[in-house]
Coordinates of C-alpha atoms in Angstrom, one line a residue:
Chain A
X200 CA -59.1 -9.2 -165.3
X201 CA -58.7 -11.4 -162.1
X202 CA -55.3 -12.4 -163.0
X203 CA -54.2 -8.9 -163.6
X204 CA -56.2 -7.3 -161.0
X205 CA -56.9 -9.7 -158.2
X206 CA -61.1 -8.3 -158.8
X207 CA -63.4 -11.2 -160.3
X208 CA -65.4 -10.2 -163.4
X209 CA -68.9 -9.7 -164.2
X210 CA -68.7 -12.5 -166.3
X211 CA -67.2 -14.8 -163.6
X212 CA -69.4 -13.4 -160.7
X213 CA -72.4 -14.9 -162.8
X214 CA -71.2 -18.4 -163.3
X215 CA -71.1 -18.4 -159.3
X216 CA -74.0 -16.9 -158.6
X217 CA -77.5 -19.0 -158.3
X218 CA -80.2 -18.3 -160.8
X219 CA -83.0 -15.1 -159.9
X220 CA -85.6 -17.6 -158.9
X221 CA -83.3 -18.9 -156.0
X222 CA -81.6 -15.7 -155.1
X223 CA -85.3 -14.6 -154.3
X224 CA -85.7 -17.2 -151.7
X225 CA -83.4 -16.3 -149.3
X226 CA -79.9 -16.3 -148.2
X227 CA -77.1 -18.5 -149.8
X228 CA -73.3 -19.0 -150.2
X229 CA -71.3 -16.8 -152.5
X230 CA -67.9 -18.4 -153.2
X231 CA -65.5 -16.4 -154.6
X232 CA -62.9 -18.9 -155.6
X233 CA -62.5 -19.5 -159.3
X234 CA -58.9 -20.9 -159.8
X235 CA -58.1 -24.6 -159.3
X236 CA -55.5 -24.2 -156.3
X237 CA -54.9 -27.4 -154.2
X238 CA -57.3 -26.0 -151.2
X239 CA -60.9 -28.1 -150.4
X240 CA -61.5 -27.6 -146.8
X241 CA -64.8 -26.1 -147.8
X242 CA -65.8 -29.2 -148.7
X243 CA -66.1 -30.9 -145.5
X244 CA -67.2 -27.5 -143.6
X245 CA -70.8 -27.6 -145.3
X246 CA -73.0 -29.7 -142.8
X247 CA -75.6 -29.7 -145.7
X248 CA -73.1 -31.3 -148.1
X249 CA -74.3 -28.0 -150.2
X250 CA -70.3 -28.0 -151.6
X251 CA -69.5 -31.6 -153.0
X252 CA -66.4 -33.3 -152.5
X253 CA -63.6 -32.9 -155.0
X254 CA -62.2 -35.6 -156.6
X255 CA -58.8 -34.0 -156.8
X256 CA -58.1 -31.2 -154.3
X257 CA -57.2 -28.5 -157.3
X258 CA -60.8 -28.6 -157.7
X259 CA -63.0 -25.3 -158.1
X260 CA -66.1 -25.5 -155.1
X261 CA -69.3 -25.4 -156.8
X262 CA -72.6 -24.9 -154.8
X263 CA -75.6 -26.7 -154.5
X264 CA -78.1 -23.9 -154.1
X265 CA -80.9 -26.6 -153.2
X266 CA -78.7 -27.5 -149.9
X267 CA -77.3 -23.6 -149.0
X268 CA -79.1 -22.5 -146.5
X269 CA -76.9 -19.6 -146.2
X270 CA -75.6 -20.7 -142.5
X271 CA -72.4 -18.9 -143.3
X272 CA -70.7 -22.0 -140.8
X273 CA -67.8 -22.1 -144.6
X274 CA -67.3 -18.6 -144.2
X275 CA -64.8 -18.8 -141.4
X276 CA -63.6 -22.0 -142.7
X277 CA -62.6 -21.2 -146.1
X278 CA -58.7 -20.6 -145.7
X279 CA -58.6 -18.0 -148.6
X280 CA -61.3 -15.9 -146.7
X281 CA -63.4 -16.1 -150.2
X282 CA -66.7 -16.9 -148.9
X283 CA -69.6 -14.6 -148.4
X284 CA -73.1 -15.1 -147.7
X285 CA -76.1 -12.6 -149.3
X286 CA -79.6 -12.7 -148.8
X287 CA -81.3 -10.6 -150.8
X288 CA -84.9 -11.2 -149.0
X289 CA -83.6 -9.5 -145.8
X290 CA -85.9 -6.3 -146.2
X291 CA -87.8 -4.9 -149.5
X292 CA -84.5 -2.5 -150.0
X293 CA -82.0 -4.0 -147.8
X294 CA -79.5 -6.9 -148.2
X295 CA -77.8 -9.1 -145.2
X296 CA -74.5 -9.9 -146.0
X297 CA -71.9 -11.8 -144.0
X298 CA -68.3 -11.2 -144.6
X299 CA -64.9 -12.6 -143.2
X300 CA -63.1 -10.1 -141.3
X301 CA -59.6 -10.7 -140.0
X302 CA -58.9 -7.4 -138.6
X303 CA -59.1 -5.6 -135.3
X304 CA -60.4 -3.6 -133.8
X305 CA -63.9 -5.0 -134.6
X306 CA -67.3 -2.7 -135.3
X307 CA -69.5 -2.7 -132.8
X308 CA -73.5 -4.2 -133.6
X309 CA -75.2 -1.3 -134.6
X310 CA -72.5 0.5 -135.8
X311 CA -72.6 2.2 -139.4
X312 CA -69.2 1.3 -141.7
X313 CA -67.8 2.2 -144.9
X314 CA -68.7 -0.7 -147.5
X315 CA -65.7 -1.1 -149.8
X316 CA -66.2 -3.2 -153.5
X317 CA -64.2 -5.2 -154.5
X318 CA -61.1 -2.7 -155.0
X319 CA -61.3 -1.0 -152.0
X320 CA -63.5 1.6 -153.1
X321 CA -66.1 2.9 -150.6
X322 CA -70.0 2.8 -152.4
X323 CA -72.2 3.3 -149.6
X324 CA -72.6 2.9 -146.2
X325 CA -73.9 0.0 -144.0
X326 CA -75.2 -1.1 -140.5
X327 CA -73.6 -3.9 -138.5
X328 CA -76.0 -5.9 -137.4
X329 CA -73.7 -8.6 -135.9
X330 CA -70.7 -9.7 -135.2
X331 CA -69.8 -13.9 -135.2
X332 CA -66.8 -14.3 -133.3
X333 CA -64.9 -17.5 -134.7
X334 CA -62.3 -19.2 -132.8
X335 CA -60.5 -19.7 -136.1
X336 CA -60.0 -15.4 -135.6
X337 CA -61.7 -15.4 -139.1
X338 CA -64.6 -13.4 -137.6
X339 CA -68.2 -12.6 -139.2
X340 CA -69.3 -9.4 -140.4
X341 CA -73.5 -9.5 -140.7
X342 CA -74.0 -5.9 -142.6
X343 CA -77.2 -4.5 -143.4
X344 CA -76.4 -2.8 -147.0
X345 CA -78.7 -1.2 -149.9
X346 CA -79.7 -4.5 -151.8
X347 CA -78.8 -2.8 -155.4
X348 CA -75.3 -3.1 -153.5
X349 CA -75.6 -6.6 -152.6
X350 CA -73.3 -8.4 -155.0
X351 CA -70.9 -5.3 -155.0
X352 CA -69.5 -5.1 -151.3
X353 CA -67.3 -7.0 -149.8
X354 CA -65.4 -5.1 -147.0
X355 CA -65.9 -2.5 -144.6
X356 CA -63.7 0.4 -143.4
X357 CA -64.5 1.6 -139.8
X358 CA -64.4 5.0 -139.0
Chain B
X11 CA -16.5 -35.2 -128.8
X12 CA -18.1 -36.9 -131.7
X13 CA -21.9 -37.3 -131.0
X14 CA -23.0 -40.8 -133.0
X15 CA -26.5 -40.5 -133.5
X16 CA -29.1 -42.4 -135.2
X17 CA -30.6 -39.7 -137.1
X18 CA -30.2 -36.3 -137.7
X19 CA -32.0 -33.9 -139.1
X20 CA -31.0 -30.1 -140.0
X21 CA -33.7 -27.7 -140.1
X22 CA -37.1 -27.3 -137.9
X23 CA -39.5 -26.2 -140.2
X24 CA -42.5 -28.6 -141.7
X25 CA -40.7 -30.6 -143.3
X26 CA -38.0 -31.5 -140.7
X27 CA -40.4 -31.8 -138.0
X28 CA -42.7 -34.3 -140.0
X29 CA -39.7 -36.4 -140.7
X30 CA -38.2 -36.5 -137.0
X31 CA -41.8 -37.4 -135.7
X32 CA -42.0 -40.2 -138.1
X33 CA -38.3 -41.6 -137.2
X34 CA -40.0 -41.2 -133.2
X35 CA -42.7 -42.6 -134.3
X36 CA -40.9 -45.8 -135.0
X37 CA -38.9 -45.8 -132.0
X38 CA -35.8 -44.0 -133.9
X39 CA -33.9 -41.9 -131.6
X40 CA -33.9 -38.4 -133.4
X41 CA -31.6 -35.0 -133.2
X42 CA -32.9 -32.0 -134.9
X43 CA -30.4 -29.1 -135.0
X44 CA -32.3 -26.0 -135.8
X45 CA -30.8 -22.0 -136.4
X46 CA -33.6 -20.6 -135.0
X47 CA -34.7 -19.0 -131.8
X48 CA -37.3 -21.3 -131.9
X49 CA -38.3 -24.5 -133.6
X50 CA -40.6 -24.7 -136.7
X51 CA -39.3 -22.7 -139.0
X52 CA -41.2 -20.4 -141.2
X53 CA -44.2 -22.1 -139.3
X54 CA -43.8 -19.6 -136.5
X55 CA -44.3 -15.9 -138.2
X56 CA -47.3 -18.0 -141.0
X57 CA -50.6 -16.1 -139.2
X58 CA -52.3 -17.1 -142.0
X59 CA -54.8 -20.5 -142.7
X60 CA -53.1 -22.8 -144.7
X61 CA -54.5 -24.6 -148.1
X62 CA -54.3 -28.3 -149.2
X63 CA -56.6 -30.9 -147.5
X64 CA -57.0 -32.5 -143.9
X65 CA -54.0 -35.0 -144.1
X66 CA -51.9 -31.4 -144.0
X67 CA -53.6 -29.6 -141.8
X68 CA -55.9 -27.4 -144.1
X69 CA -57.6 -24.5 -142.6
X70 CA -55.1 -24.7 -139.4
X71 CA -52.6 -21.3 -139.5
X72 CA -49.0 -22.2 -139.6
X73 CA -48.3 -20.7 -136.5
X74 CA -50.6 -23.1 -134.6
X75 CA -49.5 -26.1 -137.1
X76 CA -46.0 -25.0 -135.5
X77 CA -47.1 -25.7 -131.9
X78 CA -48.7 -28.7 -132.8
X79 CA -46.0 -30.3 -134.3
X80 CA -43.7 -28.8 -131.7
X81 CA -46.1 -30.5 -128.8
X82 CA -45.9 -34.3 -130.4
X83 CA -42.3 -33.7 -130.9
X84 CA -41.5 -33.1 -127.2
X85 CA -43.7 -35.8 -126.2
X86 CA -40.5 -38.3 -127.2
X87 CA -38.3 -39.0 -124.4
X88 CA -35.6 -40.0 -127.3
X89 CA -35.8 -36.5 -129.3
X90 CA -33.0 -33.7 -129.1
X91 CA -33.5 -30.7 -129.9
X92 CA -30.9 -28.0 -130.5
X93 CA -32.1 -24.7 -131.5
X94 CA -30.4 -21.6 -132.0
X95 CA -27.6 -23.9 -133.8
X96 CA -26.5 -23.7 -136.9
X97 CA -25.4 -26.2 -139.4
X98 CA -21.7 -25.2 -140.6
X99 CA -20.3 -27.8 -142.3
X100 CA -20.5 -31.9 -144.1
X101 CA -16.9 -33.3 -143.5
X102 CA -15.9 -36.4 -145.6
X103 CA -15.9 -38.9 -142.9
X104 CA -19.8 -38.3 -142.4
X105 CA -19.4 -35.6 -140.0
X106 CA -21.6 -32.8 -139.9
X107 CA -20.1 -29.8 -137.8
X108 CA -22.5 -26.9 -135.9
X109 CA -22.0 -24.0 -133.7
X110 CA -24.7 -23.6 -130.9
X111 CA -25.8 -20.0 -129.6
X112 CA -22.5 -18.6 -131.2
X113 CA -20.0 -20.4 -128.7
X114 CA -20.1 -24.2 -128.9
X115 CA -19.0 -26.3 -131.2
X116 CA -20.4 -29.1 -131.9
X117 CA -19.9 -32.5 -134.2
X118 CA -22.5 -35.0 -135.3
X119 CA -21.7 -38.5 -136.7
X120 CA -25.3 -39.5 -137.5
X121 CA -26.1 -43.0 -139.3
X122 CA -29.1 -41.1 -141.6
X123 CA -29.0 -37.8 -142.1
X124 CA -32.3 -35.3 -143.6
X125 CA -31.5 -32.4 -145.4
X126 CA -34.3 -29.7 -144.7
X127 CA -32.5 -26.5 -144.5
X128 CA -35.5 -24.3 -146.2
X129 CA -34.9 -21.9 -148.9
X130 CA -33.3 -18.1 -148.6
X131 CA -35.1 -15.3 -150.3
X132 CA -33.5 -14.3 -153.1
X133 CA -32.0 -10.4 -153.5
X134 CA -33.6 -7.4 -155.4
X135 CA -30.5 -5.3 -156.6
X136 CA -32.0 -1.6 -156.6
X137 CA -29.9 1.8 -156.3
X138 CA -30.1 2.5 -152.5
X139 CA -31.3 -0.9 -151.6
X140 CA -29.2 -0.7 -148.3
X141 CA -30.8 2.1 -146.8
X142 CA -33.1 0.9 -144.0
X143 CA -36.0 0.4 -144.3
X144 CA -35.6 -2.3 -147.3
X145 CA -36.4 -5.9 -146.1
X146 CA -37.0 -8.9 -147.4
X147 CA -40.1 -10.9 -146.8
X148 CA -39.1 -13.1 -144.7
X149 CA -37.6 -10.3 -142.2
X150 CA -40.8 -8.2 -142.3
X151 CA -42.7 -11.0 -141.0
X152 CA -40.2 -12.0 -138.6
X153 CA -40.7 -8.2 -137.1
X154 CA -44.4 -7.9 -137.3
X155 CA -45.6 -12.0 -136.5
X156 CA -42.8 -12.8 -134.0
X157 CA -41.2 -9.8 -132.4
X158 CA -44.7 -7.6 -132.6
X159 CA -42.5 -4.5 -134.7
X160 CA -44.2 -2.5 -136.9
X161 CA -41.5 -2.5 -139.6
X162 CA -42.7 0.9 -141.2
X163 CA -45.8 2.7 -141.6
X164 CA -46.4 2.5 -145.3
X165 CA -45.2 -0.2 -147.6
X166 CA -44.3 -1.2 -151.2
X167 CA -44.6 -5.1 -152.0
X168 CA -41.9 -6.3 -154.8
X169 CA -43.7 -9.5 -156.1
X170 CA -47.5 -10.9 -156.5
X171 CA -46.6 -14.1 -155.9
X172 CA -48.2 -16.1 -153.0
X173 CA -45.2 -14.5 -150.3
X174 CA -45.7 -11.0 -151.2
X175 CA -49.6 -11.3 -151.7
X176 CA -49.9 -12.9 -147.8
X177 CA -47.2 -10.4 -146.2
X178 CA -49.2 -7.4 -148.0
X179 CA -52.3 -8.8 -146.2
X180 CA -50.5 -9.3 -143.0
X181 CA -49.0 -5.6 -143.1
X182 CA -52.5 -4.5 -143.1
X183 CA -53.5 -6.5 -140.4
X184 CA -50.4 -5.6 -138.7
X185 CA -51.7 -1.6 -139.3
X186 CA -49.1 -0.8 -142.0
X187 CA -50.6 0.9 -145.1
X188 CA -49.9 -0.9 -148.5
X189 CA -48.9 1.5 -151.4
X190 CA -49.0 -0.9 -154.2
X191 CA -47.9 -4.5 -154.6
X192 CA -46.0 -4.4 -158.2
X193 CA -45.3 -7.4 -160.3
X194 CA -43.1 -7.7 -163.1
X195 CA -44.6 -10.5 -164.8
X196 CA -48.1 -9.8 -166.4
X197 CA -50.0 -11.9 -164.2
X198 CA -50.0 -12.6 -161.1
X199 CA -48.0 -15.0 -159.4
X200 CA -49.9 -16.2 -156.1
X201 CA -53.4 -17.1 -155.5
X202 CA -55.8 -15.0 -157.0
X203 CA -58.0 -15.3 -153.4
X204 CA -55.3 -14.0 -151.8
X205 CA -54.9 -11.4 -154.4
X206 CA -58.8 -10.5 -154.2
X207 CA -58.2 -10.0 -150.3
X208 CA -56.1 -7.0 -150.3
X209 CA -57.6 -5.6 -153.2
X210 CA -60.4 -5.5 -151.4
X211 CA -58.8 -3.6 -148.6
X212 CA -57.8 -1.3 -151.1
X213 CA -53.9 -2.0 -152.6
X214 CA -53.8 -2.1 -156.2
X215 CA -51.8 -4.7 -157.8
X216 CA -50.0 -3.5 -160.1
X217 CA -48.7 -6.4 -162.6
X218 CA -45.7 -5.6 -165.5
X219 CA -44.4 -3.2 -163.0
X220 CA -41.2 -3.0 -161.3
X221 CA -39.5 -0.5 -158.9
X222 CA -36.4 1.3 -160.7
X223 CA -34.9 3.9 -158.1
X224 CA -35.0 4.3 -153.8
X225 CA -34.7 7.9 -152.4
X226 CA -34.3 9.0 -148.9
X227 CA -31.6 10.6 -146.8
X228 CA -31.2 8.4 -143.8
X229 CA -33.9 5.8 -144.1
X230 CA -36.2 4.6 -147.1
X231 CA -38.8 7.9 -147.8
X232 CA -39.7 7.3 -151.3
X233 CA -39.7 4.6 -154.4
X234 CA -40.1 4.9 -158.2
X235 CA -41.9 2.4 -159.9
X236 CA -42.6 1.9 -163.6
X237 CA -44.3 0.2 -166.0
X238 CA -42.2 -2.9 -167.9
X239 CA -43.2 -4.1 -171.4
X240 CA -43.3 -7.9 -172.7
X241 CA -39.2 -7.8 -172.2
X242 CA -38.7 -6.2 -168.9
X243 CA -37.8 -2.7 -170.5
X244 CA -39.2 0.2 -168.1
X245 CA -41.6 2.0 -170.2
X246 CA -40.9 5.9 -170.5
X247 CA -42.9 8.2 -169.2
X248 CA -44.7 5.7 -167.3
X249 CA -42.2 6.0 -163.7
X250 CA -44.2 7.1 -160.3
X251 CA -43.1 8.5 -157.1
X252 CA -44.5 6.4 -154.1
X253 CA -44.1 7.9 -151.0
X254 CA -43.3 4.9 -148.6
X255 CA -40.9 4.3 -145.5
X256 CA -40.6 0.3 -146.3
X257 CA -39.9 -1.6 -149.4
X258 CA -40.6 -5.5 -148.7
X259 CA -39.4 -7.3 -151.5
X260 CA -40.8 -11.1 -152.4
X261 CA -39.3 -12.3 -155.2
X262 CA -38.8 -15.5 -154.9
X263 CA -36.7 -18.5 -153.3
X264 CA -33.7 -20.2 -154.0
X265 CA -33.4 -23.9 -152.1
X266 CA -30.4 -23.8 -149.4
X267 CA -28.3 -26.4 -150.4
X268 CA -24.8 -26.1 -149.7
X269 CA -24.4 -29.3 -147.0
X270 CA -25.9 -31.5 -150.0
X271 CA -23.4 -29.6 -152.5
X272 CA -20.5 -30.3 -149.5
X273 CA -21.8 -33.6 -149.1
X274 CA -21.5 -34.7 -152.5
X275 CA -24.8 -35.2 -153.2
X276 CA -25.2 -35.4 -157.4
X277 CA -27.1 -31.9 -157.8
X278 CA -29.1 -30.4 -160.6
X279 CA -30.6 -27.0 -161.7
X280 CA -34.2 -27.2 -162.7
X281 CA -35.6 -23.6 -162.8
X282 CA -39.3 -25.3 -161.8
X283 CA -37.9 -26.2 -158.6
X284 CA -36.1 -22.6 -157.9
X285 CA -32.5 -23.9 -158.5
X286 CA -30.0 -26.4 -157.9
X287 CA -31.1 -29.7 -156.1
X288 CA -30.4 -32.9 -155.5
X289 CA -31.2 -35.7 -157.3
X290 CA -33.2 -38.0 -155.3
X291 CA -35.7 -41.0 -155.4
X292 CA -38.5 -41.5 -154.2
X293 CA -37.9 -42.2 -150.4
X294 CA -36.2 -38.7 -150.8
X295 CA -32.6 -40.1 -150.8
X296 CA -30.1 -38.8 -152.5
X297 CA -27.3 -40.1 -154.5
X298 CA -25.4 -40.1 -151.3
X299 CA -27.1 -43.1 -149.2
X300 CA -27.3 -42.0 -146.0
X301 CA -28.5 -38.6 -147.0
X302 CA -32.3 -37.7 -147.6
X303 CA -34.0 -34.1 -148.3
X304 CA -37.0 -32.7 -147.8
X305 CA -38.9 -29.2 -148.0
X306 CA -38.0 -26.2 -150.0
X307 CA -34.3 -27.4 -149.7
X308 CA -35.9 -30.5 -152.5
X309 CA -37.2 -27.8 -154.7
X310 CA -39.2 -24.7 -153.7
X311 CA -43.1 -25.7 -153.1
X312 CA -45.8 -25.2 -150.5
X313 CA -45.7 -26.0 -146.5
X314 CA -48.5 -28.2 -147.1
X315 CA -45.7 -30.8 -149.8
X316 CA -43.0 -29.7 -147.1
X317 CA -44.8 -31.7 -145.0
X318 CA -45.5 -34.5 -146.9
X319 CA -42.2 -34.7 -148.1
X320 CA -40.5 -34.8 -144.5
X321 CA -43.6 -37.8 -143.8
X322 CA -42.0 -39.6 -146.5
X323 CA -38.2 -38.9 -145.8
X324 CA -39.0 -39.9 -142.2
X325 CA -40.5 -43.1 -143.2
X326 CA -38.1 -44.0 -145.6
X327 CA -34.8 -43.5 -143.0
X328 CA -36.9 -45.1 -140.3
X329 CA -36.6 -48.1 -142.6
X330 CA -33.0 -47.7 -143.7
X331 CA -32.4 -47.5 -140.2
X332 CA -33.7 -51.2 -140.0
X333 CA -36.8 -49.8 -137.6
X334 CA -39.5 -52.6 -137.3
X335 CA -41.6 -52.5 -140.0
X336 CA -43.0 -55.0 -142.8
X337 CA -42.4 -53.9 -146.7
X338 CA -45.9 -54.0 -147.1
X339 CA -46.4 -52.1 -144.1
X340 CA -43.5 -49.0 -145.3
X341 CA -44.9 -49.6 -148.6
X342 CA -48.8 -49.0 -147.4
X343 CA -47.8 -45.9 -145.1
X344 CA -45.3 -44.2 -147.9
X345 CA -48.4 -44.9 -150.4
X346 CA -50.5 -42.7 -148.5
X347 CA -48.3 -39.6 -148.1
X348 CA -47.3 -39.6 -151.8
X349 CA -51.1 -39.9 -153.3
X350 CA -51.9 -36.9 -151.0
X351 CA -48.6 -35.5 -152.2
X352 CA -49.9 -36.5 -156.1
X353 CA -53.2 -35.5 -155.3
X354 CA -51.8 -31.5 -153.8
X355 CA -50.1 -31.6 -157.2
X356 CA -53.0 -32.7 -159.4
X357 CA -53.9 -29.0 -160.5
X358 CA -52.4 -26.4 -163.0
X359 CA -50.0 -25.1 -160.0
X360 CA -48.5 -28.6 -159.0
X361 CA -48.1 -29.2 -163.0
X362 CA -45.0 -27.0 -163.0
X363 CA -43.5 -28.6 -159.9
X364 CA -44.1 -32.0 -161.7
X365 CA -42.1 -30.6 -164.5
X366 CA -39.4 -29.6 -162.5
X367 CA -39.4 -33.0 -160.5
X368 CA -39.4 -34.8 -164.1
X369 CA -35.7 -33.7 -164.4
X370 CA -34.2 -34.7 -160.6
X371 CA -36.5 -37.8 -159.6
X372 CA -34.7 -41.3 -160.0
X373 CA -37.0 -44.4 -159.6

């Protein structure tokens, strides 16, 4: 559980998810940030107004899956470093995600990483396709990973 | 030499640095008096983004909230700021004594006095918990975030809450290997999207779990940990070897308050609020006039209500002060700092805080 573990669950992985018809259209935000803590920058880093504004600042995000364009501009913005971006379309087999990354030394584009779930564990391996610098120093990871994997990773491990 | 001052304030973190920019602000002369080698406080070693919403500075990491703060500070010709100088003492006659850079001594007779000495991390008594290589939180970021020292190359976090998560995640950032964050309660304590990030990276959190022995000959080489039921009790059979050359422990903070205790101030313990505090209203005053309090030294919270706090403080012995301002004009300008303040504390986390503030605020 979460608040024993610090992992999300199946169960609450779902409720944030969009539905299958959507997740087949192309990229979109993935935030994983299901307790009510006072935090809502989000909200005003979405130039598509794809996360509403809260009406009390304890408020869970939610997405509007109809406005995420899967820009990834929260991803860097989110202060909990909870946001990812998956698009599922990127090849027949192959998933682009874009993850926060706060540590150096950076991969290189092109290199291949370690992809880590969500409790450290390597699964397979992936591709850096790019890297988003962010003046925030929240940079962006844009990994090319097996799509069966695509709402399992979450980190990488250089070699 | 008595220095007479308009108003003083005694501590450089969020919450006293909001307050002396608001006294500036409204053409108050201001002295802050500061321990540290450098002004802002825990600001200064906070590499992480902070939570809360624009009118604190969301998103912005303490360490650049710091310099930001610092910068409008120093634009005021009538601020004075005295750091490495410690507060020592609240005399009867209004007096508050300090000693600057270990050698001067120095007396303050100010006509409004803040209060926002911060909190000190409260002790972990464990057999060998002097050898080095144990440090508190607060010291491990300190090394790592200010001095650029790697404390130790593998670590063992003592609390889940929202210090020991975001030091965990710093060590690793810092290049120090986590061994395990344990947690006595059963849950844990911080944000869970901290939580999720250094799980991620790899650290188990290991709730109901508490470290029992430190081994090592000269410096810290190994810890045993164990598994606690419902009551605390180490559960046999379930102790662990870790081998790790820090222990950081987190387990909470306790408010500094001894120049409100010296003072007088009317003081109360409220276990929501991390101990003994003063009773105040809501300008922040306490039940000695002249004295208001802000930050952790009100009750342990957040940076982001630290600095709300010291807004309203600020505000409120601008006034006292007789600065130029309408009612409706303090009134207006307080309103907005407490519904953000009302608003940070809106949620499930804040709820406890209201508790606590239930038993110490006087309207």
């Amino acid at each position: 559980m979460l608040k024993e573990t610090g992992i999300i669950s199946e169960e609450e992985l779902n409720k944030i998810l969009p539905d299958e018809e959507r997740r087949k259209k192309g990229p979109f935000a993935v935030v994983e940030c299901v307790e009510e803590i006072p935090c809502d920058p989000c909200t005003a880093a979405c130039p598509f107004g794809a996360i509403p504004p809260f009406d009390n600042v304890n408020e869970v995000p939610s997405v509007d899956f109809d406005k995420c364009n899967g820009c990834g501009i929260c991803i860097a913005l989110c202060p909990g470093v909870a946001i990812f971006v998956v698009d599922e379309t990127y090849t027949a087999d192959k998933a682009l995600l874009k993850l926060p990354y706060e540590f150096v030394p950076l991969p290189g584009k092109g290199e291949m990483v370690g992809c880590l779930d969500r409790s450290g564990g390597e699964i397979c391996k992936g591709i850096v396709v790019r890297v988003q610098k962010h003046p925030s120093k929240t940079n962006i990871i844009w990994l090319e990973i097996p799509l069966d994997f695509s709402q399992k990773v979450r980190n990488i491990k250089l070699k | 030499m008595i220095r007479e001052s308009e108003m003083l304030v005694v501590g450089g973190g969020p919450a006293g640095m909001m307050a002396a920019l608001q006294g500036l602000d409204n053409g108050i002369a201001v002295t802050l008096i500061d321990d540290g080698i450098e002004i802002g406080g825990q600001l200064i070693k906070q590499t992480h983004k902070f939570f809360g919403s624009e009118m604190e500075y969301a998103g912005t990491r303490g360490i650049e909230l710091g310099k930001m703060l610092k910068e409008k500070l120093f634009n005021y010709d009538n601020f004075t700021y005295l750091g490495k100088t410690t507060a020592t003492g609240y005399y009867e006659d209004g007096v508050v004594t300090a000693v600057r850079e270990d050698k001067e001594y120095m007396k303050f007779r100010p006509r409004v006095l803040l209060i926002a000495t911060g909190a000190a991390e409260r002790p972990l008594a464990i057999p060998n918990c002097d050898l080095p290589g144990v440090y508190g939180a607060g010291a491990v970021q300190t090394l790592m975030n200010l001095y650029g020292v790697l404390p130790g190359k593998r670590a063992l976090m003592i609390g889940a809450g929202n210090i020991g998560l975001i030091v965990a995640y710093q060590l690793l950032q810092a290049g120090t290997g986590v061994a395990a964050v344990v947690e006595a309660m059963p849950c844990i304590g911080g944000y869970l999207v901290h939580a999720s990030k250094i799980r991620r990276s790899g650290v188990p959190i290991l709730c109901s779990h508490t470290i029992l022995d430190i081994q090592g000959s000269d410096r810290v080489e190994r810890a045993k940990i164990v598994k606690v039921d419902d009551n605390w009790n180490p559960l046999p059979g379930t102790e662990k070897w870790l081998e790790v050359d820090l222990i950081c422990v987190a387990v909470g903070l306790t408010p500094l308050t001894d120049l409100l205790w010296q003072a007088g101030c009317e003081m109360r313990y409220v276990s929501e609020l991390g101990g003994e505090v003063p009773v105040r209203n809501r300008e922040m005053q306490t039940s000695v006039p002249h004295i208001f309090v802000a930050g952790d030294a009100a009750g342990i919270e957040e940076a982001s209500s630290a600095i709300l706090e010291g807004g309203i403080a600020g505000l409120a012995m601008a006034r006292y002060l007789g600065a130029p301002m309408t009612d409706s004009e303090y009134r207006e300008n307080s309103a907005k700092y407490w519904n953000e303040l009302e608003n940070f504390r809106g949620g499930p986390i804040g709820r406890r805080i209201l508790e606590g503030l239930k038993k110490v605020l006087e309207h």
